[in-house]
JSON list of C-alpha atoms in Angstrom, two decimals:
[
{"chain": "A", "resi": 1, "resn": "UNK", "atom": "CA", "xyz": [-5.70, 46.24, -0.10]},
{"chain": "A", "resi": 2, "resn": "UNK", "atom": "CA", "xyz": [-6.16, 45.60, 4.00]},
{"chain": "A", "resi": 3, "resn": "UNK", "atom": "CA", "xyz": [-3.64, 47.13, 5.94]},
{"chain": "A", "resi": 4, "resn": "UNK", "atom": "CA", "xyz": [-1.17, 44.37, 7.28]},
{"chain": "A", "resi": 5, "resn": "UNK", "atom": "CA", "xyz": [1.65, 45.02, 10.02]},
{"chain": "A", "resi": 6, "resn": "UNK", "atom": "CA", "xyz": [4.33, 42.82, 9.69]},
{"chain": "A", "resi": 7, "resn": "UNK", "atom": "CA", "xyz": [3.13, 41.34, 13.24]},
{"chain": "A", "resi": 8, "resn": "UNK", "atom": "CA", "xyz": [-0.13, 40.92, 11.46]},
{"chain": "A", "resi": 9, "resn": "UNK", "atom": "CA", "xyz": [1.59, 38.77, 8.94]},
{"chain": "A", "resi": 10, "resn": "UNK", "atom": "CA", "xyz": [4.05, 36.87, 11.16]},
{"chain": "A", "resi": 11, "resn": "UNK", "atom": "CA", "xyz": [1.18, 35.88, 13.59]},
{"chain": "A", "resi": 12, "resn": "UNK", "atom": "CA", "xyz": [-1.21, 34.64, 10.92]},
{"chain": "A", "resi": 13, "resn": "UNK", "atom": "CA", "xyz": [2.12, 32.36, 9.22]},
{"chain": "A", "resi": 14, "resn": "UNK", "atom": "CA", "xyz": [2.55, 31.00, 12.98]},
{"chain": "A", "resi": 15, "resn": "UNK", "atom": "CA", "xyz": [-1.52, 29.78, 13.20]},
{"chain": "A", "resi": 16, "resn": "UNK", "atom": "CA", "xyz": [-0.63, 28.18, 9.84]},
{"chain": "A", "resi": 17, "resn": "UNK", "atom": "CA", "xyz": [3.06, 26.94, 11.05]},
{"chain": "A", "resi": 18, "resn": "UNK", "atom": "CA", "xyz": [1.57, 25.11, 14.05]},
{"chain": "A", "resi": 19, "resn": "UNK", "atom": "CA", "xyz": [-1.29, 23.49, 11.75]},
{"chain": "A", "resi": 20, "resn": "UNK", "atom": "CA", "xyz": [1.11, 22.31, 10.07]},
{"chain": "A", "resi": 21, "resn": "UNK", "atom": "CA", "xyz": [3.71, 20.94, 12.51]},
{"chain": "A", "resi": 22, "resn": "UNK", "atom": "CA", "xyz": [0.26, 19.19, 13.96]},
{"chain": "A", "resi": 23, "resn": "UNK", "atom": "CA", "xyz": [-1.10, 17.57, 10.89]},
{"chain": "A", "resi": 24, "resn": "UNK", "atom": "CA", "xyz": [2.95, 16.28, 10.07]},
{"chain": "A", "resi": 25, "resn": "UNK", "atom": "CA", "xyz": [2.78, 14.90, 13.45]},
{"chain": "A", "resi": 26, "resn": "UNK", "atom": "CA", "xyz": [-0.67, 12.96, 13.25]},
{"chain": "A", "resi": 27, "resn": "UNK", "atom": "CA", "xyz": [0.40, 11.76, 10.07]},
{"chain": "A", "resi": 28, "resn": "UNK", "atom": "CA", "xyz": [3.85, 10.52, 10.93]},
{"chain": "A", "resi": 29, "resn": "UNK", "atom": "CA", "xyz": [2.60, 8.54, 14.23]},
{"chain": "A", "resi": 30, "resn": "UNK", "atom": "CA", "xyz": [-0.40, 7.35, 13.05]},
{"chain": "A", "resi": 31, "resn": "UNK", "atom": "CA", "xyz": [1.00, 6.45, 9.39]},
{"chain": "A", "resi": 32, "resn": "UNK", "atom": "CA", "xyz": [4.13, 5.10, 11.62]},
{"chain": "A", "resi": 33, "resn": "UNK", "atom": "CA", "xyz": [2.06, 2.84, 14.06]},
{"chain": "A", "resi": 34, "resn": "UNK", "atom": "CA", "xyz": [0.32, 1.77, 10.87]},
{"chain": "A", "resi": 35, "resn": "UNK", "atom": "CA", "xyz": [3.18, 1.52, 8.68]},
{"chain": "A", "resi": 36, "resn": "UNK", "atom": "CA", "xyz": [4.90, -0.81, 11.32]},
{"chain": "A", "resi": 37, "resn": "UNK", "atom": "CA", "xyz": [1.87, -2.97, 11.19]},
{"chain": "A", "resi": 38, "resn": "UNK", "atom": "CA", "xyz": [1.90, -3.39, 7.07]},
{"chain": "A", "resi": 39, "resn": "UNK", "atom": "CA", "xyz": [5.94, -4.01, 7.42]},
{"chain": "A", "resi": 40, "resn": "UNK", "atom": "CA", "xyz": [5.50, -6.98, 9.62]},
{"chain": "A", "resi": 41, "resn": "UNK", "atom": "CA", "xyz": [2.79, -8.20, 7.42]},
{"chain": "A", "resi": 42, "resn": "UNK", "atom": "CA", "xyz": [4.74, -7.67, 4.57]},
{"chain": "A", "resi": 43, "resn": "UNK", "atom": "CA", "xyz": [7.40, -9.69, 5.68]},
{"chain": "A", "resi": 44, "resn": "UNK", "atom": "CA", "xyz": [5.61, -12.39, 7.77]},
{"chain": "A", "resi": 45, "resn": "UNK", "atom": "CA", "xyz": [5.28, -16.20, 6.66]},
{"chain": "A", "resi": 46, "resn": "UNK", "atom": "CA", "xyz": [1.45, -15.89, 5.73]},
{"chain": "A", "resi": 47, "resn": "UNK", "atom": "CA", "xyz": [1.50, -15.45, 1.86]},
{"chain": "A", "resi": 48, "resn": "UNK", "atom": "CA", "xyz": [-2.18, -13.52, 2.18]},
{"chain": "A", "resi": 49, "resn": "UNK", "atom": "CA", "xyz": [-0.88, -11.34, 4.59]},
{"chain": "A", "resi": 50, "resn": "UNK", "atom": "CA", "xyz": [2.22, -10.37, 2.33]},
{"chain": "A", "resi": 51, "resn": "UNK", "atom": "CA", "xyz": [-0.27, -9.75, -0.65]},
{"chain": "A", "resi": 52, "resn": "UNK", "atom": "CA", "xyz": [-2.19, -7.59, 0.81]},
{"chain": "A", "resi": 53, "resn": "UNK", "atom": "CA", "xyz": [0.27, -5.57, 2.60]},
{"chain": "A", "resi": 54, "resn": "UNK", "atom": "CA", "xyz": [2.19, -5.41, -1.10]},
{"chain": "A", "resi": 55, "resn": "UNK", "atom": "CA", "xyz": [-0.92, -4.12, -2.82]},
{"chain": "A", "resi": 56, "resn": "UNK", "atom": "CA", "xyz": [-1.96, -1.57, 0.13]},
{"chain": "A", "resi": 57, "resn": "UNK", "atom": "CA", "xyz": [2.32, -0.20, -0.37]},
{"chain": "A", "resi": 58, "resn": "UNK", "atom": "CA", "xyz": [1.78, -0.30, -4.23]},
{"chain": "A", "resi": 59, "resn": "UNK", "atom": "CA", "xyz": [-1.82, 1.18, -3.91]},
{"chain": "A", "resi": 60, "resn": "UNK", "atom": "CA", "xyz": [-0.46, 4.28, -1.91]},
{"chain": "A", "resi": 61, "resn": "UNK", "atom": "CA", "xyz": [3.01, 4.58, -3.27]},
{"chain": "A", "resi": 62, "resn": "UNK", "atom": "CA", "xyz": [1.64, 4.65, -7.40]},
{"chain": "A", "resi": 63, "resn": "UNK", "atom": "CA", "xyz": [-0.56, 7.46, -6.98]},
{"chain": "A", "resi": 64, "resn": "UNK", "atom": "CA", "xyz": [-0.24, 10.93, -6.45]},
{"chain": "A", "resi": 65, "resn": "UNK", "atom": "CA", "xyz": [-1.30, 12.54, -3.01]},
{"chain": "A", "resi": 66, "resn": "UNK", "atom": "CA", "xyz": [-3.19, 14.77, -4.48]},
{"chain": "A", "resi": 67, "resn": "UNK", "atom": "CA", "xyz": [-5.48, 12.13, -5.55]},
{"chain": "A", "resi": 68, "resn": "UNK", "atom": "CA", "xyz": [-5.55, 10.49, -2.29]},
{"chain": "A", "resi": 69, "resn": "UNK", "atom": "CA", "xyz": [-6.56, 13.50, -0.67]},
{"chain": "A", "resi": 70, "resn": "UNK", "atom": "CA", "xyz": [-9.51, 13.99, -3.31]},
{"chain": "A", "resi": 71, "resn": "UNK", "atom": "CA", "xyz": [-10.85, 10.09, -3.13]},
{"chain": "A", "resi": 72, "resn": "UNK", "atom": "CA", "xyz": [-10.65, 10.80, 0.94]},
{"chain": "A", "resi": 73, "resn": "UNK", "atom": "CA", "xyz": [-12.44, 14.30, 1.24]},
{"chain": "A", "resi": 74, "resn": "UNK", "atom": "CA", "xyz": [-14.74, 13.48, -1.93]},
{"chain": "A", "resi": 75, "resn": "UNK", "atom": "CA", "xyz": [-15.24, 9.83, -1.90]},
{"chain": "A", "resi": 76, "resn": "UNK", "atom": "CA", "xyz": [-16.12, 9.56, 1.56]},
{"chain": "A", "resi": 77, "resn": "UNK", "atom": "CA", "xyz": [-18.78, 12.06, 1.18]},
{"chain": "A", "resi": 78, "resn": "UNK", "atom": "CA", "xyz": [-20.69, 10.27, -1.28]},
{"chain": "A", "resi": 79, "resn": "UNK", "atom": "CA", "xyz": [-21.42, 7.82, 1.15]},
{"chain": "A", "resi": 80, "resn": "UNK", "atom": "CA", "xyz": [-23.48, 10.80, 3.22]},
{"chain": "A", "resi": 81, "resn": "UNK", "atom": "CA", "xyz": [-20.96, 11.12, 5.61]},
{"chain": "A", "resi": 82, "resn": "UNK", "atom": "CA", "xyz": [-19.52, 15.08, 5.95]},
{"chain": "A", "resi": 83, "resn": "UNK", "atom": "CA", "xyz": [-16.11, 14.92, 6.19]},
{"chain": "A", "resi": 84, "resn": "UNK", "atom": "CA", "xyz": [-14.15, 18.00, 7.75]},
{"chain": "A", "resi": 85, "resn": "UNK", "atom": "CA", "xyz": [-10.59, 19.01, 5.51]},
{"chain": "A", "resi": 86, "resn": "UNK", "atom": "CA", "xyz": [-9.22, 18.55, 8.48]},
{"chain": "A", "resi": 87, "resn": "UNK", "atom": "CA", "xyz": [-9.94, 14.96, 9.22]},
{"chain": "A", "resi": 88, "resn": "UNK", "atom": "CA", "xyz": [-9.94, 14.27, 5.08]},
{"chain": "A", "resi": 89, "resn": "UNK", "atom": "CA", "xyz": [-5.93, 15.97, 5.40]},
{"chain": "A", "resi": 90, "resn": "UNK", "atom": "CA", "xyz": [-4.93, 13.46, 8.38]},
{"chain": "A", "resi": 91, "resn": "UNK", "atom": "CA", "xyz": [-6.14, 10.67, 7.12]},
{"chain": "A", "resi": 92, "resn": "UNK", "atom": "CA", "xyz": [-5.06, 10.78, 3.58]},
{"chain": "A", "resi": 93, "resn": "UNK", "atom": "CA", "xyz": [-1.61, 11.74, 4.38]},
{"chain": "A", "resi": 94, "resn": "UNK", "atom": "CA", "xyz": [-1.39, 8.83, 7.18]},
{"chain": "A", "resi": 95, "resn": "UNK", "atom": "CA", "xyz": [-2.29, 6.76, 4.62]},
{"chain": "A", "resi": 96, "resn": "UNK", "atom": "CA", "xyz": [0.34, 7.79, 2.59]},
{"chain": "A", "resi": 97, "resn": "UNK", "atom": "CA", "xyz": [3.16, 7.79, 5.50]},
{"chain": "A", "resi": 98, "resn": "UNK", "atom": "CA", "xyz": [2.16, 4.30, 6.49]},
{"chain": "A", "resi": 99, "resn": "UNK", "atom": "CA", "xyz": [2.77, 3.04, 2.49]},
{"chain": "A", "resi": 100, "resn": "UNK", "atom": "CA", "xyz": [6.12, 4.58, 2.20]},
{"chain": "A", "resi": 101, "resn": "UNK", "atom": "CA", "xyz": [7.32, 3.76, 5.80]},
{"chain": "A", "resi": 102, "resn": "UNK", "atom": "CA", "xyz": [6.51, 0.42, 5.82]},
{"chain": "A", "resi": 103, "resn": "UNK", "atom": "CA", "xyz": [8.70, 0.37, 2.93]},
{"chain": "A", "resi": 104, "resn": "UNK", "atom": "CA", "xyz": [11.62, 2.43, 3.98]},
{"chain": "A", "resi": 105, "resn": "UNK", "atom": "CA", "xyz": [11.95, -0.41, 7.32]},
{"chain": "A", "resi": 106, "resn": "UNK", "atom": "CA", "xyz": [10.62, -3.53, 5.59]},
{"chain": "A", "resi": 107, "resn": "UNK", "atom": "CA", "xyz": [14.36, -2.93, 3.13]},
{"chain": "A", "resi": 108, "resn": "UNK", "atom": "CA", "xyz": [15.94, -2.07, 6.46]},
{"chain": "A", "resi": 109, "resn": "UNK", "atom": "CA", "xyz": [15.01, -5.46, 8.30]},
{"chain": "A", "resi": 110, "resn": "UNK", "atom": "CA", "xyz": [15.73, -7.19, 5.09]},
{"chain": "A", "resi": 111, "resn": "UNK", "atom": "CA", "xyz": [18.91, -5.56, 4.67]},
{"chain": "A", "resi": 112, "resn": "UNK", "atom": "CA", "xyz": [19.91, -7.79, 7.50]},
{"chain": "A", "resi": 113, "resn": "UNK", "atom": "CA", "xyz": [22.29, -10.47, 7.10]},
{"chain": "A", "resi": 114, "resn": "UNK", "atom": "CA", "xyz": [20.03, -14.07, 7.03]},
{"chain": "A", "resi": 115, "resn": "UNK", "atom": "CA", "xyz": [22.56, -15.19, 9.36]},
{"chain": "A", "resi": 116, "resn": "UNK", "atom": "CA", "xyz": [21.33, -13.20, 11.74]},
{"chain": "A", "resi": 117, "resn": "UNK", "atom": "CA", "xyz": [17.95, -14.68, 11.69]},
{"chain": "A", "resi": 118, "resn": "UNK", "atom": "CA", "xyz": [19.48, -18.05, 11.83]},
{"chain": "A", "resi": 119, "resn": "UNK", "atom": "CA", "xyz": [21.38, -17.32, 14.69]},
{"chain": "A", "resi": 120, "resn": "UNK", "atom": "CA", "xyz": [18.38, -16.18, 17.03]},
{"chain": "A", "resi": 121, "resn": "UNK", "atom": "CA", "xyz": [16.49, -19.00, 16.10]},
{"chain": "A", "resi": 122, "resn": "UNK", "atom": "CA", "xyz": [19.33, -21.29, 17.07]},
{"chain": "A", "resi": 123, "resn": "UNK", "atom": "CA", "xyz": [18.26, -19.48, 21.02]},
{"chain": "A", "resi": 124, "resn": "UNK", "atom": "CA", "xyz": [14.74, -20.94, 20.31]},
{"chain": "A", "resi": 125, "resn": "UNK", "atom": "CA", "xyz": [13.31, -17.41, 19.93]},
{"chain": "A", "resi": 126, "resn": "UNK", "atom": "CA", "xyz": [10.32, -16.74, 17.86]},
{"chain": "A", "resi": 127, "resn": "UNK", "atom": "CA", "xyz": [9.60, -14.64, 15.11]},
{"chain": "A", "resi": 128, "resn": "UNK", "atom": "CA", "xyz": [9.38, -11.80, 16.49]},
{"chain": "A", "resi": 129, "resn": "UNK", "atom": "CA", "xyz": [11.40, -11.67, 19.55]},
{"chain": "A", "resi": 130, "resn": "UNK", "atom": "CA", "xyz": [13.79, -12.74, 16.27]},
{"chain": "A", "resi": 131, "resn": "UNK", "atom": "CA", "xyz": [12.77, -8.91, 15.14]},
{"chain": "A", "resi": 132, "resn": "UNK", "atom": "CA", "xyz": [12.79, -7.66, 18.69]},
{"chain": "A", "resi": 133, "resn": "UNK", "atom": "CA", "xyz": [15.64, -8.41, 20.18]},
{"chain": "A", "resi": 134, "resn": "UNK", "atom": "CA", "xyz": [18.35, -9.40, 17.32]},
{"chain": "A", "resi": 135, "resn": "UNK", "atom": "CA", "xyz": [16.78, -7.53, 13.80]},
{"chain": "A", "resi": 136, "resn": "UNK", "atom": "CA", "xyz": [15.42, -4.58, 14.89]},
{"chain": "A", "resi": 137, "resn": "UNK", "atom": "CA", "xyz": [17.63, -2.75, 16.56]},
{"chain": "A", "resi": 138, "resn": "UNK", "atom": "CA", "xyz": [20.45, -3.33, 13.70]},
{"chain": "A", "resi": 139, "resn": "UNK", "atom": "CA", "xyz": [17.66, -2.37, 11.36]},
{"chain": "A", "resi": 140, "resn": "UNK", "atom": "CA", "xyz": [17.15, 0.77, 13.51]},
{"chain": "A", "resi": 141, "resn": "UNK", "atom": "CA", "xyz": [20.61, 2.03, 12.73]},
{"chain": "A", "resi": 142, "resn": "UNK", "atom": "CA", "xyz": [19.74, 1.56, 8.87]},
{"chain": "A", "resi": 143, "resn": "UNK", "atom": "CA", "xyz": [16.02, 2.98, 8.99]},
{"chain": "A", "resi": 144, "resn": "UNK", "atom": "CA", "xyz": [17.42, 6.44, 10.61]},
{"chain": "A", "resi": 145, "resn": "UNK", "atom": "CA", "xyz": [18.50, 8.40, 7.84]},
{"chain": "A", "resi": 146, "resn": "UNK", "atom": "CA", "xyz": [15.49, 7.01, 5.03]},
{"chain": "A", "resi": 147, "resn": "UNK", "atom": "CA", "xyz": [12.67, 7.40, 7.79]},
{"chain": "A", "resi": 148, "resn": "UNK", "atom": "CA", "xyz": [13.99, 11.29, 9.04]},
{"chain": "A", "resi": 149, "resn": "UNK", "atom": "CA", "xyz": [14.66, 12.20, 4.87]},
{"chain": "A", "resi": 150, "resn": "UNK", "atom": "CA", "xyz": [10.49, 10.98, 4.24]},
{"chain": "A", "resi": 151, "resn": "UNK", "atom": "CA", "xyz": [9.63, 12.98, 7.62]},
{"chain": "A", "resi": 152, "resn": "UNK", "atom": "CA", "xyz": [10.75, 16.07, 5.90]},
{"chain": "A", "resi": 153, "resn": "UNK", "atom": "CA", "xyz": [8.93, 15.09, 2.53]},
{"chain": "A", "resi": 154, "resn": "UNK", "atom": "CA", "xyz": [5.90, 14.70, 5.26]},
{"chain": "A", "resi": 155, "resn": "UNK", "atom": "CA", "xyz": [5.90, 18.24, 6.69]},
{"chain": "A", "resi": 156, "resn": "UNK", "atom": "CA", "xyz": [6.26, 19.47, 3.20]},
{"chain": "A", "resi": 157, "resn": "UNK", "atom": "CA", "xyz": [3.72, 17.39, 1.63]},
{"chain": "A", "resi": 158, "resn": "UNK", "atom": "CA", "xyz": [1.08, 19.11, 3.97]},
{"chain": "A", "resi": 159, "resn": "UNK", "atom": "CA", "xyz": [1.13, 21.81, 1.76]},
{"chain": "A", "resi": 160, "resn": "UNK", "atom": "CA", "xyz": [-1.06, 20.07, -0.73]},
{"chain": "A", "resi": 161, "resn": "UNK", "atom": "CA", "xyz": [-3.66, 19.97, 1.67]},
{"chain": "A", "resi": 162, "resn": "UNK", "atom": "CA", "xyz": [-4.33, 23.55, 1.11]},
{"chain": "A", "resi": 163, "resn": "UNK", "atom": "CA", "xyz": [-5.89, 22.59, -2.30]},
{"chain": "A", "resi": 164, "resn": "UNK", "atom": "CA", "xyz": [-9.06, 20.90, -0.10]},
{"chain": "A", "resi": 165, "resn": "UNK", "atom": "CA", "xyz": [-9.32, 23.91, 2.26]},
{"chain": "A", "resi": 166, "resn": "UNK", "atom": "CA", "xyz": [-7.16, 22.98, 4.75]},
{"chain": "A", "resi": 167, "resn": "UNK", "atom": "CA", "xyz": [-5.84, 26.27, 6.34]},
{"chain": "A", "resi": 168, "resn": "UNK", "atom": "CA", "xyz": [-1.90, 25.37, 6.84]},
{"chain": "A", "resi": 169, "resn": "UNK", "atom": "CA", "xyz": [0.95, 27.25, 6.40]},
{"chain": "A", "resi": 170, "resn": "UNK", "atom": "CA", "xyz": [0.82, 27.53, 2.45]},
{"chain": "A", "resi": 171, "resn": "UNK", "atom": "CA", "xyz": [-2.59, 28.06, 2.69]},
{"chain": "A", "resi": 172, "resn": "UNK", "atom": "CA", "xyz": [-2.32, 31.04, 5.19]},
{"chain": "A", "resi": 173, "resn": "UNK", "atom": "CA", "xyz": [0.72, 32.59, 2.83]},
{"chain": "A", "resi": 174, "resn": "UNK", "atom": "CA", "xyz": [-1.82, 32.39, -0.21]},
{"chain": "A", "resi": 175, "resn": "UNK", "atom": "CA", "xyz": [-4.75, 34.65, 1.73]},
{"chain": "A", "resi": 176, "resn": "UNK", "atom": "CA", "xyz": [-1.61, 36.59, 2.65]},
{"chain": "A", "resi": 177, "resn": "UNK", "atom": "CA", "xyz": [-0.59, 37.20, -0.56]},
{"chain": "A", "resi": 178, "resn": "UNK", "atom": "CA", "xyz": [-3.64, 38.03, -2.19]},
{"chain": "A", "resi": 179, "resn": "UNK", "atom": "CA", "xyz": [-4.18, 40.45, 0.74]},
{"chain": "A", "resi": 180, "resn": "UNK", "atom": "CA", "xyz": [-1.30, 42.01, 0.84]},
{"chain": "A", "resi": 181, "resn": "UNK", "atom": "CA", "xyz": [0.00, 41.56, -2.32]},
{"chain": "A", "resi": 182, "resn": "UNK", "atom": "CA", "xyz": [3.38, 41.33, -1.17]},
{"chain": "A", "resi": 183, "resn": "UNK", "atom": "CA", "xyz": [4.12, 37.81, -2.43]},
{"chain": "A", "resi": 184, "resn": "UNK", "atom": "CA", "xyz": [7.79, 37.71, -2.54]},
{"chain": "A", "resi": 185, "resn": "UNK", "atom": "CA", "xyz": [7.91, 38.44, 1.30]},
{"chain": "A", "resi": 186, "resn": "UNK", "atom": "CA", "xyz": [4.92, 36.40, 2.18]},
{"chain": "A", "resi": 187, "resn": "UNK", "atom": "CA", "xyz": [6.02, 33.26, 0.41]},
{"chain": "A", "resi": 188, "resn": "UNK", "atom": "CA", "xyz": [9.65, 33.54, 1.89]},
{"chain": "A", "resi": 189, "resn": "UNK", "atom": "CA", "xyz": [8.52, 33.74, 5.08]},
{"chain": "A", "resi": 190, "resn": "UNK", "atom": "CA", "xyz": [6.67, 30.62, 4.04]},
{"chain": "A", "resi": 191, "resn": "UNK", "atom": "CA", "xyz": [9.89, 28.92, 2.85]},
{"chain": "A", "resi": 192, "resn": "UNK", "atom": "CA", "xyz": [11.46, 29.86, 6.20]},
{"chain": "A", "resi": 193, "resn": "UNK", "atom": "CA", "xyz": [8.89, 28.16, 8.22]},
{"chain": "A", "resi": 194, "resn": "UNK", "atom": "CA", "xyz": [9.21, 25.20, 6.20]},
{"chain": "A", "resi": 195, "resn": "UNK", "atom": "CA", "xyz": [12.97, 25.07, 7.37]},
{"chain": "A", "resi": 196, "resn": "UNK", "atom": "CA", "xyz": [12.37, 26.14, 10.76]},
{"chain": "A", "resi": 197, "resn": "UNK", "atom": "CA", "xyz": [10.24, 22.61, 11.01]},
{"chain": "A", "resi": 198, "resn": "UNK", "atom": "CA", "xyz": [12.46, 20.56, 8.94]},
{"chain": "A", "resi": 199, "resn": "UNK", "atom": "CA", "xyz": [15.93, 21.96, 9.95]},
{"chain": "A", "resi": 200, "resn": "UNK", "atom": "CA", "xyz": [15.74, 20.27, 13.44]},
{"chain": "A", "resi": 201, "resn": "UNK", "atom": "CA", "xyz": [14.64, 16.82, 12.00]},
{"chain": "A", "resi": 202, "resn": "UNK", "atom": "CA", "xyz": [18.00, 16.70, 10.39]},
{"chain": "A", "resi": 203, "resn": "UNK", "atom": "CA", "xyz": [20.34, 17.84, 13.43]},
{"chain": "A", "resi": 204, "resn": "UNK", "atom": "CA", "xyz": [17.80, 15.07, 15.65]},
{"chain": "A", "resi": 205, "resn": "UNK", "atom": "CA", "xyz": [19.19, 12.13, 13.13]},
{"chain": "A", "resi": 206, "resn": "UNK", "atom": "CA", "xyz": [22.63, 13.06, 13.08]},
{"chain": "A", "resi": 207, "resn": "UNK", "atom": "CA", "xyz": [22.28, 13.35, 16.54]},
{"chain": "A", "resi": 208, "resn": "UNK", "atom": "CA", "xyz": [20.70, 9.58, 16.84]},
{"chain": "A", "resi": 209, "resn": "UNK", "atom": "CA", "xyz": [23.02, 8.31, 14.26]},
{"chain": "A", "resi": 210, "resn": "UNK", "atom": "CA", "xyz": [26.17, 9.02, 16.14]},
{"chain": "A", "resi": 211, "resn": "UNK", "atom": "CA", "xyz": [24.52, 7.93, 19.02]},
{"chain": "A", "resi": 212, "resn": "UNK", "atom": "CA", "xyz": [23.66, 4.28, 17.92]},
{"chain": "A", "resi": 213, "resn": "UNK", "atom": "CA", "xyz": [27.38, 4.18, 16.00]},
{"chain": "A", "resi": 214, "resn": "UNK", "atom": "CA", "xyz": [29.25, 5.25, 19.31]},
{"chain": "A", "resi": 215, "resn": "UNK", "atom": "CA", "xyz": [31.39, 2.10, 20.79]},
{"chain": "A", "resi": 216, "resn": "UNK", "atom": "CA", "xyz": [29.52, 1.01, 24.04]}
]
């Protein structure tokens, strides 16, 4: 067994903490930039566009990300290309993101009254200054609470990552663990740095919620 300090221990958990916090936060902007993109094609008036935006949600959202993971770090390299874990983790899970968020906000926008749609138009606006200026931001109110609850399932979702060799915060408790074999301290550690991450993403949308629901 190597000799561990507790420092030892805590600063190997923080490499893997910020890892993770980095990989949650390419996946959740990337997967949200693209996420917004399939939502608007989702619900725009071209029927290909809707088809293929449904089949790219149902594609991502009906199988496991696990398997995602393995048909990005895998798949790709049968094509001779040498794909790092690191790039196979981002882009798998920003795949994933982008599925479920477009999602999450396409039911937001449509959770708007039609009326709402008919009224803008009455101003002559188009489309989407319709979804700028008039659906949006009531969707935005709506989307709060969904989009920060999947942003948790994101940070915690990295941890399957570590089954490709990406060295995150699971990952780092694992060699830990094994090292030390002190599991029960290791892996609660682990579990607190998991709610270190997600803990704020809760107070930030209450925070935003009462916010956007306070009279002007």
């Amino acid at each position: 067994m190597m000799d561990f300090s507790f420092w030892d221990i805590a600063r190997n958990l923080l490499i893997g903490l910020q890892w993770t916090l980095l990989l949650s936060l390419v996946a959740f902007i990337c997967g949200g930039i693209a996420g917004l993109l399939v939502m608007l094609a989702r619900i725009s008036d071209n029927l290909t566009l809707r088809v293929l935006a449904r089949g790219y949600i149902e594609l991502f959202q009906g199988t496991p990300l696990l398997m995602q993971l393995f048909m990005v770090f895998f798949g790709i390299a049968l094509f001779g290309v040498d794909v790092s874990a690191w790039l196979a983790a981002a882009t798998a899970l920003t795949l994933f993101t982008s599925a479920f968020l477009a999602e999450i906000w396409r039911g937001c926008v449509e959770s708007i009254p039609r009326g709402q749609w008919e009224a803008s138009a009455s101003l002559a606006l188009g489309r989407l200054e319709q979804l700028r200026h008039v659906v949006l931001p009531q969707a935005l109110r709506i989307a709060i609470a969904p989009t920060v609850g999947f942003s948790v399932q994101v940070v915690k979702g990295t941890a399957v990552t570590s089954i490709i060799g990406f060295t995150e915060l699971t990952k780092t408790g694992g060699m830990l663990a094994n090292a030390t074999f002190e599991p029960f301290m290791i892996y609660g550690l682990v579990s607190l740095g998991y709610f270190i991450l997600c803990y704020p993403l809760s107070l930030s949308a209450r925070h935003l919620e009462r916010r956007l629901h306070a009279p002007a």
